[in-house]
Amino acid sequence: MNDASPAVRKSAVTRQRILDAAARIFRERGYAATTLADIAEAAGLRTASPYYYFGSKEELVEEVLRIGTTLVFDAVREAVAALPPDTSFRDRLTAVIRTHLDSLLRLTDYTSADIRIIGHVPPEVRAKVWPLRQAYGEFWRELLREGRESGAIRADADLGLLRVLILGTL
C-alpha cells in the first residue's frame, strides 16, 4: 500500500512526465533549441507548469543528465554484482558491455539526450553532473586495470584509450 497522499502521487507523476518529455525533446532538438514551453507542451501541461517542479531549464537538464548516467551506471553495477566472485575478466567485461548497451537501447531518451547535449549545456550544469560521470569512468578504469592485472589485456595497452574506444563504440 502506498502511504503517499493522492496529491503527492499526482505531483510525482507530473514531475516524471516533465522529465520524460524533456529527455525526449532534448534528444530530438538538442539543448539550445529546446524551451521549457516546448517541454510543457510535450508533457501535456501548461507553459508555466515545469517551473513548479524545476527552477530553470538548467535545473531540468541537470536532472535529465543525472538520470541518464545513473540508470546506466546502476544497471552495470548490478550486473557485475550478480556475477559469481570467480567470474573471469572476459565474462565480467562481456556482462558490463551487454548491460551498458542494453541500457542505452532501453533508456533511449535519457541516454541519447545525455550523449547529444552534454557538450552543449552550460559549464555549471556540466560541472554538477561531472562527478557522477567521473565515477562511471572510474568504474571502467578499475575494470580494465583488473583485466590488465589478470593478463587478459596487454601490459602496454593504453587503458584510457581502450575505455574511450569501448564506450565510443557502444
PDB file of N, CA, C and O in Angstrom, residues 48-110:
ATOM      1  N   ALA A  48       3.754  27.257 -17.928  1.00  0.00           N
ATOM      2  CA  ALA A  48       4.474  27.572 -16.683  1.00  0.00           C
ATOM      3  C   ALA A  48       4.623  26.374 -15.746  1.00  0.00           C
ATOM      4  O   ALA A  48       5.366  26.445 -14.767  1.00  0.00           O
ATOM      5  N   SER A  49       3.954  25.277 -16.018  1.00  0.00           N
ATOM      6  CA  SER A  49       3.960  24.133 -15.103  1.00  0.00           C
ATOM      7  C   SER A  49       5.347  23.599 -14.750  1.00  0.00           C
ATOM      8  O   SER A  49       5.590  23.260 -13.586  1.00  0.00           O
ATOM      9  N   PRO A  50       6.277  23.485 -15.693  1.00  0.00           N
ATOM     10  CA  PRO A  50       7.602  22.964 -15.307  1.00  0.00           C
ATOM     11  C   PRO A  50       8.285  23.777 -14.210  1.00  0.00           C
ATOM     12  O   PRO A  50       9.059  23.231 -13.419  1.00  0.00           O
ATOM     13  N   TYR A  51       7.966  25.071 -14.121  1.00  0.00           N
ATOM     14  CA  TYR A  51       8.597  25.917 -13.105  1.00  0.00           C
ATOM     15  C   TYR A  51       8.174  25.547 -11.680  1.00  0.00           C
ATOM     16  O   TYR A  51       8.856  25.879 -10.727  1.00  0.00           O
ATOM     17  N   TYR A  52       7.061  24.861 -11.551  1.00  0.00           N
ATOM     18  CA  TYR A  52       6.635  24.396 -10.236  1.00  0.00           C
ATOM     19  C   TYR A  52       7.567  23.285  -9.744  1.00  0.00           C
ATOM     20  O   TYR A  52       7.793  23.137  -8.548  1.00  0.00           O
ATOM     21  N   TYR A  53       8.128  22.531 -10.668  1.00  0.00           N
ATOM     22  CA  TYR A  53       8.963  21.369 -10.343  1.00  0.00           C
ATOM     23  C   TYR A  53      10.455  21.643 -10.496  1.00  0.00           C
ATOM     24  O   TYR A  53      11.276  21.008  -9.830  1.00  0.00           O
ATOM     25  N   PHE A  54      10.799  22.535 -11.398  1.00  0.00           N
ATOM     26  CA  PHE A  54      12.202  22.851 -11.694  1.00  0.00           C
ATOM     27  C   PHE A  54      12.341  24.365 -11.795  1.00  0.00           C
ATOM     28  O   PHE A  54      11.576  25.011 -12.496  1.00  0.00           O
ATOM     29  N   GLY A  55      13.347  24.910 -11.134  1.00  0.00           N
ATOM     30  CA  GLY A  55      13.517  26.356 -11.105  1.00  0.00           C
ATOM     31  C   GLY A  55      13.965  26.964 -12.416  1.00  0.00           C
ATOM     32  O   GLY A  55      13.779  28.154 -12.646  1.00  0.00           O
ATOM     33  N   SER A  56      14.527  26.129 -13.298  1.00  0.00           N
ATOM     34  CA  SER A  56      15.051  26.647 -14.559  1.00  0.00           C
ATOM     35  C   SER A  56      15.266  25.502 -15.544  1.00  0.00           C
ATOM     36  O   SER A  56      15.231  24.315 -15.171  1.00  0.00           O
ATOM     37  N   LYS A  57      15.515  25.869 -16.772  1.00  0.00           N
ATOM     38  CA  LYS A  57      15.853  24.883 -17.793  1.00  0.00           C
ATOM     39  C   LYS A  57      17.138  24.154 -17.396  1.00  0.00           C
ATOM     40  O   LYS A  57      17.261  22.943 -17.595  1.00  0.00           O
ATOM     41  N   GLU A  58      18.071  24.878 -16.801  1.00  0.00           N
ATOM     42  CA  GLU A  58      19.344  24.284 -16.396  1.00  0.00           C
ATOM     43  C   GLU A  58      19.141  23.228 -15.319  1.00  0.00           C
ATOM     44  O   GLU A  58      19.759  22.170 -15.339  1.00  0.00           O
ATOM     45  N   GLU A  59      18.257  23.519 -14.372  1.00  0.00           N
ATOM     46  CA  GLU A  59      17.963  22.552 -13.316  1.00  0.00           C
ATOM     47  C   GLU A  59      17.315  21.290 -13.900  1.00  0.00           C
ATOM     48  O   GLU A  59      17.628  20.168 -13.498  1.00  0.00           O
ATOM     49  N   LEU A  60      16.436  21.476 -14.856  1.00  0.00           N
ATOM     50  CA  LEU A  60      15.764  20.351 -15.514  1.00  0.00           C
ATOM     51  C   LEU A  60      16.754  19.519 -16.322  1.00  0.00           C
ATOM     52  O   LEU A  60      16.772  18.288 -16.213  1.00  0.00           O
ATOM     53  N   VAL A  61      17.595  20.159 -17.108  1.00  0.00           N
ATOM     54  CA  VAL A  61      18.537  19.397 -17.925  1.00  0.00           C
ATOM     55  C   VAL A  61      19.561  18.680 -17.039  1.00  0.00           C
ATOM     56  O   VAL A  61      19.986  17.574 -17.343  1.00  0.00           O
ATOM     57  N   GLU A  62      19.930  19.303 -15.936  1.00  0.00           N
ATOM     58  CA  GLU A  62      20.845  18.641 -14.995  1.00  0.00           C
ATOM     59  C   GLU A  62      20.237  17.329 -14.507  1.00  0.00           C
ATOM     60  O   GLU A  62      20.919  16.298 -14.436  1.00  0.00           O
ATOM     61  N   GLU A  63      18.965  17.354 -14.191  1.00  0.00           N
ATOM     62  CA  GLU A  63      18.291  16.143 -13.713  1.00  0.00           C
ATOM     63  C   GLU A  63      18.190  15.093 -14.818  1.00  0.00           C
ATOM     64  O   GLU A  63      18.380  13.903 -14.574  1.00  0.00           O
ATOM     65  N   VAL A  64      17.910  15.507 -16.040  1.00  0.00           N
ATOM     66  CA  VAL A  64      17.857  14.568 -17.165  1.00  0.00           C
ATOM     67  C   VAL A  64      19.221  13.901 -17.351  1.00  0.00           C
ATOM     68  O   VAL A  64      19.312  12.672 -17.516  1.00  0.00           O
ATOM     69  N   LEU A  65      20.284  14.687 -17.298  1.00  0.00           N
ATOM     70  CA  LEU A  65      21.631  14.136 -17.451  1.00  0.00           C
ATOM     71  C   LEU A  65      21.978  13.190 -16.302  1.00  0.00           C
ATOM     72  O   LEU A  65      22.553  12.122 -16.513  1.00  0.00           O
ATOM     73  N   ARG A  66      21.616  13.585 -15.091  1.00  0.00           N
ATOM     74  CA  ARG A  66      21.887  12.746 -13.926  1.00  0.00           C
ATOM     75  C   ARG A  66      21.155  11.415 -14.038  1.00  0.00           C
ATOM     76  O   ARG A  66      21.730  10.357 -13.806  1.00  0.00           O
ATOM     77  N   ILE A  67      19.904  11.457 -14.442  1.00  0.00           N
ATOM     78  CA  ILE A  67      19.123  10.228 -14.579  1.00  0.00           C
ATOM     79  C   ILE A  67      19.728   9.332 -15.651  1.00  0.00           C
ATOM     80  O   ILE A  67      19.881   8.121 -15.445  1.00  0.00           O
ATOM     81  N   GLY A  68      20.074   9.907 -16.795  1.00  0.00           N
ATOM     82  CA  GLY A  68      20.649   9.106 -17.877  1.00  0.00           C
ATOM     83  C   GLY A  68      21.891   8.346 -17.442  1.00  0.00           C
ATOM     84  O   GLY A  68      22.028   7.148 -17.690  1.00  0.00           O
ATOM     85  N   THR A  69      22.796   9.024 -16.761  1.00  0.00           N
ATOM     86  CA  THR A  69      24.033   8.379 -16.315  1.00  0.00           C
ATOM     87  C   THR A  69      23.762   7.395 -15.185  1.00  0.00           C
ATOM     88  O   THR A  69      24.290   6.283 -15.170  1.00  0.00           O
ATOM     89  N   THR A  70      22.926   7.778 -14.243  1.00  0.00           N
ATOM     90  CA  THR A  70      22.642   6.924 -13.085  1.00  0.00           C
ATOM     91  C   THR A  70      21.989   5.617 -13.500  1.00  0.00           C
ATOM     92  O   THR A  70      22.350   4.543 -12.988  1.00  0.00           O
ATOM     93  N   LEU A  71      21.043   5.679 -14.417  1.00  0.00           N
ATOM     94  CA  LEU A  71      20.361   4.457 -14.844  1.00  0.00           C
ATOM     95  C   LEU A  71      21.341   3.455 -15.453  1.00  0.00           C
ATOM     96  O   LEU A  71      21.287   2.261 -15.153  1.00  0.00           O
ATOM     97  N   VAL A  72      22.227   3.942 -16.290  1.00  0.00           N
ATOM     98  CA  VAL A  72      23.211   3.051 -16.917  1.00  0.00           C
ATOM     99  C   VAL A  72      24.190   2.530 -15.873  1.00  0.00           C
ATOM    100  O   VAL A  72      24.453   1.326 -15.792  1.00  0.00           O
ATOM    101  N   PHE A  73      24.719   3.417 -15.064  1.00  0.00           N
ATOM    102  CA  PHE A  73      25.712   3.044 -14.052  1.00  0.00           C
ATOM    103  C   PHE A  73      25.125   2.027 -13.068  1.00  0.00           C
ATOM    104  O   PHE A  73      25.754   1.003 -12.756  1.00  0.00           O
ATOM    105  N   ASP A  74      23.926   2.273 -12.588  1.00  0.00           N
ATOM    106  CA  ASP A  74      23.292   1.340 -11.648  1.00  0.00           C
ATOM    107  C   ASP A  74      23.080  -0.028 -12.285  1.00  0.00           C
ATOM    108  O   ASP A  74      23.326  -1.065 -11.651  1.00  0.00           O
ATOM    109  N   ALA A  75      22.623  -0.050 -13.521  1.00  0.00           N
ATOM    110  CA  ALA A  75      22.394  -1.327 -14.201  1.00  0.00           C
ATOM    111  C   ALA A  75      23.701  -2.103 -14.356  1.00  0.00           C
ATOM    112  O   ALA A  75      23.750  -3.324 -14.137  1.00  0.00           O
ATOM    113  N   VAL A  76      24.766  -1.410 -14.721  1.00  0.00           N
ATOM    114  CA  VAL A  76      26.073  -2.063 -14.905  1.00  0.00           C
ATOM    115  C   VAL A  76      26.589  -2.599 -13.574  1.00  0.00           C
ATOM    116  O   VAL A  76      27.058  -3.743 -13.491  1.00  0.00           O
ATOM    117  N   ARG A  77      26.495  -1.796 -12.518  1.00  0.00           N
ATOM    118  CA  ARG A  77      26.951  -2.274 -11.197  1.00  0.00           C
ATOM    119  C   ARG A  77      26.151  -3.488 -10.746  1.00  0.00           C
ATOM    120  O   ARG A  77      26.706  -4.437 -10.191  1.00  0.00           O
ATOM    121  N   GLU A  78      24.840  -3.466 -10.961  1.00  0.00           N
ATOM    122  CA  GLU A  78      24.001  -4.610 -10.581  1.00  0.00           C
ATOM    123  C   GLU A  78      24.377  -5.856 -11.365  1.00  0.00           C
ATOM    124  O   GLU A  78      24.402  -6.956 -10.804  1.00  0.00           O
ATOM    125  N   ALA A  79      24.669  -5.697 -12.641  1.00  0.00           N
ATOM    126  CA  ALA A  79      25.055  -6.852 -13.460  1.00  0.00           C
ATOM    127  C   ALA A  79      26.349  -7.477 -12.942  1.00  0.00           C
ATOM    128  O   ALA A  79      26.463  -8.705 -12.857  1.00  0.00           O
ATOM    129  N   VAL A  80      27.320  -6.654 -12.578  1.00  0.00           N
ATOM    130  CA  VAL A  80      28.585  -7.160 -12.063  1.00  0.00           C
ATOM    131  C   VAL A  80      28.379  -7.803 -10.691  1.00  0.00           C
ATOM    132  O   VAL A  80      28.927  -8.874 -10.406  1.00  0.00           O
ATOM    133  N   ALA A  81      27.581  -7.178  -9.851  1.00  0.00           N
ATOM    134  CA  ALA A  81      27.333  -7.713  -8.509  1.00  0.00           C
ATOM    135  C   ALA A  81      26.634  -9.071  -8.564  1.00  0.00           C
ATOM    136  O   ALA A  81      26.811  -9.893  -7.659  1.00  0.00           O
ATOM    137  N   ALA A  82      25.864  -9.312  -9.605  1.00  0.00           N
ATOM    138  CA  ALA A  82      25.141 -10.577  -9.738  1.00  0.00           C
ATOM    139  C   ALA A  82      26.034 -11.724 -10.215  1.00  0.00           C
ATOM    140  O   ALA A  82      25.635 -12.883 -10.144  1.00  0.00           O
ATOM    141  N   LEU A  83      27.238 -11.407 -10.669  1.00  0.00           N
ATOM    142  CA  LEU A  83      28.152 -12.450 -11.157  1.00  0.00           C
ATOM    143  C   LEU A  83      28.824 -13.161  -9.994  1.00  0.00           C
ATOM    144  O   LEU A  83      29.115 -12.541  -8.961  1.00  0.00           O
ATOM    145  N   PRO A  84      29.114 -14.442 -10.157  1.00  0.00           N
ATOM    146  CA  PRO A  84      29.860 -15.146  -9.115  1.00  0.00           C
ATOM    147  C   PRO A  84      31.246 -14.516  -8.932  1.00  0.00           C
ATOM    148  O   PRO A  84      31.814 -13.967  -9.890  1.00  0.00           O
ATOM    149  N   PRO A  85      31.794 -14.582  -7.727  1.00  0.00           N
ATOM    150  CA  PRO A  85      33.094 -13.944  -7.454  1.00  0.00           C
ATOM    151  C   PRO A  85      34.236 -14.435  -8.350  1.00  0.00           C
ATOM    152  O   PRO A  85      35.158 -13.698  -8.630  1.00  0.00           O
ATOM    153  N   ASP A  86      34.150 -15.669  -8.809  1.00  0.00           N
ATOM    154  CA  ASP A  86      35.237 -16.225  -9.617  1.00  0.00           C
ATOM    155  C   ASP A  86      35.032 -16.035 -11.122  1.00  0.00           C
ATOM    156  O   ASP A  86      35.719 -16.660 -11.935  1.00  0.00           O
ATOM    157  N   THR A  87      34.127 -15.150 -11.506  1.00  0.00           N
ATOM    158  CA  THR A  87      33.867 -14.887 -12.920  1.00  0.00           C
ATOM    159  C   THR A  87      35.127 -14.325 -13.570  1.00  0.00           C
ATOM    160  O   THR A  87      35.782 -13.443 -13.028  1.00  0.00           O
ATOM    161  N   SER A  88      35.442 -14.830 -14.734  1.00  0.00           N
ATOM    162  CA  SER A  88      36.641 -14.373 -15.448  1.00  0.00           C
ATOM    163  C   SER A  88      36.482 -12.915 -15.869  1.00  0.00           C
ATOM    164  O   SER A  88      35.361 -12.405 -15.990  1.00  0.00           O
ATOM    165  N   PHE A  89      37.618 -12.269 -16.111  1.00  0.00           N
ATOM    166  CA  PHE A  89      37.576 -10.888 -16.575  1.00  0.00           C
ATOM    167  C   PHE A  89      36.780 -10.787 -17.875  1.00  0.00           C
ATOM    168  O   PHE A  89      35.953  -9.887 -18.034  1.00  0.00           O
ATOM    169  N   ARG A  90      37.024 -11.694 -18.781  1.00  0.00           N
ATOM    170  CA  ARG A  90      36.329 -11.651 -20.073  1.00  0.00           C
ATOM    171  C   ARG A  90      34.808 -11.706 -19.891  1.00  0.00           C
ATOM    172  O   ARG A  90      34.076 -10.957 -20.527  1.00  0.00           O
ATOM    173  N   ASP A  91      34.345 -12.585 -19.000  1.00  0.00           N
ATOM    174  CA  ASP A  91      32.904 -12.691 -18.769  1.00  0.00           C
ATOM    175  C   ASP A  91      32.357 -11.455 -18.052  1.00  0.00           C
ATOM    176  O   ASP A  91      31.233 -11.024 -18.316  1.00  0.00           O
ATOM    177  N   ARG A  92      33.137 -10.868 -17.134  1.00  0.00           N
ATOM    178  CA  ARG A  92      32.707  -9.623 -16.478  1.00  0.00           C
ATOM    179  C   ARG A  92      32.627  -8.499 -17.498  1.00  0.00           C
ATOM    180  O   ARG A  92      31.669  -7.726 -17.514  1.00  0.00           O
ATOM    181  N   LEU A  93      33.663  -8.389 -18.346  1.00  0.00           N
ATOM    182  CA  LEU A  93      33.663  -7.350 -19.374  1.00  0.00           C
ATOM    183  C   LEU A  93      32.479  -7.531 -20.319  1.00  0.00           C
ATOM    184  O   LEU A  93      31.801  -6.557 -20.675  1.00  0.00           O
ATOM    185  N   THR A  94      32.212  -8.763 -20.701  1.00  0.00           N
ATOM    186  CA  THR A  94      31.067  -9.037 -21.576  1.00  0.00           C
ATOM    187  C   THR A  94      29.760  -8.613 -20.907  1.00  0.00           C
ATOM    188  O   THR A  94      28.906  -7.976 -21.535  1.00  0.00           O
ATOM    189  N   ALA A  95      29.611  -8.920 -19.618  1.00  0.00           N
ATOM    190  CA  ALA A  95      28.394  -8.533 -18.888  1.00  0.00           C
ATOM    191  C   ALA A  95      28.268  -7.019 -18.815  1.00  0.00           C
ATOM    192  O   ALA A  95      27.175  -6.467 -18.984  1.00  0.00           O
ATOM    193  N   VAL A  96      29.375  -6.336 -18.578  1.00  0.00           N
ATOM    194  CA  VAL A  96      29.351  -4.868 -18.485  1.00  0.00           C
ATOM    195  C   VAL A  96      28.986  -4.267 -19.841  1.00  0.00           C
ATOM    196  O   VAL A  96      28.140  -3.360 -19.926  1.00  0.00           O
ATOM    197  N   ILE A  97      29.596  -4.750 -20.898  1.00  0.00           N
ATOM    198  CA  ILE A  97      29.310  -4.233 -22.242  1.00  0.00           C
ATOM    199  C   ILE A  97      27.847  -4.491 -22.609  1.00  0.00           C
ATOM    200  O   ILE A  97      27.154  -3.589 -23.092  1.00  0.00           O
ATOM    201  N   ARG A  98      27.379  -5.706 -22.375  1.00  0.00           N
ATOM    202  CA  ARG A  98      25.980  -6.028 -22.712  1.00  0.00           C
ATOM    203  C   ARG A  98      25.009  -5.148 -21.922  1.00  0.00           C
ATOM    204  O   ARG A  98      24.034  -4.651 -22.474  1.00  0.00           O
ATOM    205  N   THR A  99      25.278  -4.995 -20.643  1.00  0.00           N
ATOM    206  CA  THR A  99      24.381  -4.204 -19.809  1.00  0.00           C
ATOM    207  C   THR A  99      24.417  -2.735 -20.197  1.00  0.00           C
ATOM    208  O   THR A  99      23.378  -2.077 -20.265  1.00  0.00           O
ATOM    209  N   HIS A 100      25.600  -2.216 -20.468  1.00  0.00           N
ATOM    210  CA  HIS A 100      25.725  -0.824 -20.899  1.00  0.00           C
ATOM    211  C   HIS A 100      24.932  -0.617 -22.193  1.00  0.00           C
ATOM    212  O   HIS A 100      24.122   0.312 -22.287  1.00  0.00           O
ATOM    213  N   LEU A 101      25.150  -1.483 -23.157  1.00  0.00           N
ATOM    214  CA  LEU A 101      24.466  -1.352 -24.444  1.00  0.00           C
ATOM    215  C   LEU A 101      22.960  -1.534 -24.291  1.00  0.00           C
ATOM    216  O   LEU A 101      22.172  -0.764 -24.855  1.00  0.00           O
ATOM    217  N   ASP A 102      22.546  -2.521 -23.509  1.00  0.00           N
ATOM    218  CA  ASP A 102      21.118  -2.730 -23.271  1.00  0.00           C
ATOM    219  C   ASP A 102      20.496  -1.486 -22.639  1.00  0.00           C
ATOM    220  O   ASP A 102      19.395  -1.067 -23.012  1.00  0.00           O
ATOM    221  N   SER A 103      21.198  -0.887 -21.696  1.00  0.00           N
ATOM    222  CA  SER A 103      20.691   0.325 -21.054  1.00  0.00           C
ATOM    223  C   SER A 103      20.561   1.468 -22.051  1.00  0.00           C
ATOM    224  O   SER A 103      19.582   2.206 -22.026  1.00  0.00           O
ATOM    225  N   LEU A 104      21.554   1.609 -22.916  1.00  0.00           N
ATOM    226  CA  LEU A 104      21.481   2.669 -23.931  1.00  0.00           C
ATOM    227  C   LEU A 104      20.277   2.473 -24.847  1.00  0.00           C
ATOM    228  O   LEU A 104      19.595   3.431 -25.203  1.00  0.00           O
ATOM    229  N   LEU A 105      20.014   1.233 -25.200  1.00  0.00           N
ATOM    230  CA  LEU A 105      18.911   0.950 -26.119  1.00  0.00           C
ATOM    231  C   LEU A 105      17.555   1.011 -25.433  1.00  0.00           C
ATOM    232  O   LEU A 105      16.573   1.448 -26.027  1.00  0.00           O
ATOM    233  N   ARG A 106      17.494   0.600 -24.181  1.00  0.00           N
ATOM    234  CA  ARG A 106      16.238   0.562 -23.444  1.00  0.00           C
ATOM    235  C   ARG A 106      15.844   1.949 -22.935  1.00  0.00           C
ATOM    236  O   ARG A 106      14.680   2.291 -22.862  1.00  0.00           O
ATOM    237  N   LEU A 107      16.804   2.736 -22.590  1.00  0.00           N
ATOM    238  CA  LEU A 107      16.556   4.054 -21.979  1.00  0.00           C
ATOM    239  C   LEU A 107      16.887   5.161 -22.980  1.00  0.00           C
ATOM    240  O   LEU A 107      17.491   6.161 -22.641  1.00  0.00           O
ATOM    241  N   THR A 108      16.480   4.990 -24.196  1.00  0.00           N
ATOM    242  CA  THR A 108      16.945   5.834 -25.289  1.00  0.00           C
ATOM    243  C   THR A 108      16.805   7.330 -25.088  1.00  0.00           C
ATOM    244  O   THR A 108      17.731   8.055 -25.394  1.00  0.00           O
ATOM    245  N   ASP A 109      15.676   7.810 -24.611  1.00  0.00           N
ATOM    246  CA  ASP A 109      15.532   9.256 -24.498  1.00  0.00           C
ATOM    247  C   ASP A 109      16.555   9.847 -23.534  1.00  0.00           C
ATOM    248  O   ASP A 109      17.225  10.829 -23.843  1.00  0.00           O
ATOM    249  N   TYR A 110      16.691   9.260 -22.367  1.00  0.00           N
ATOM    250  CA  TYR A 110      17.626   9.794 -21.380  1.00  0.00           C
ATOM    251  C   TYR A 110      19.075   9.619 -21.827  1.00  0.00           C
ATOM    252  O   TYR A 110      19.866  10.563 -21.754  1.00  0.00           O
TER     253      TYR A 110
END
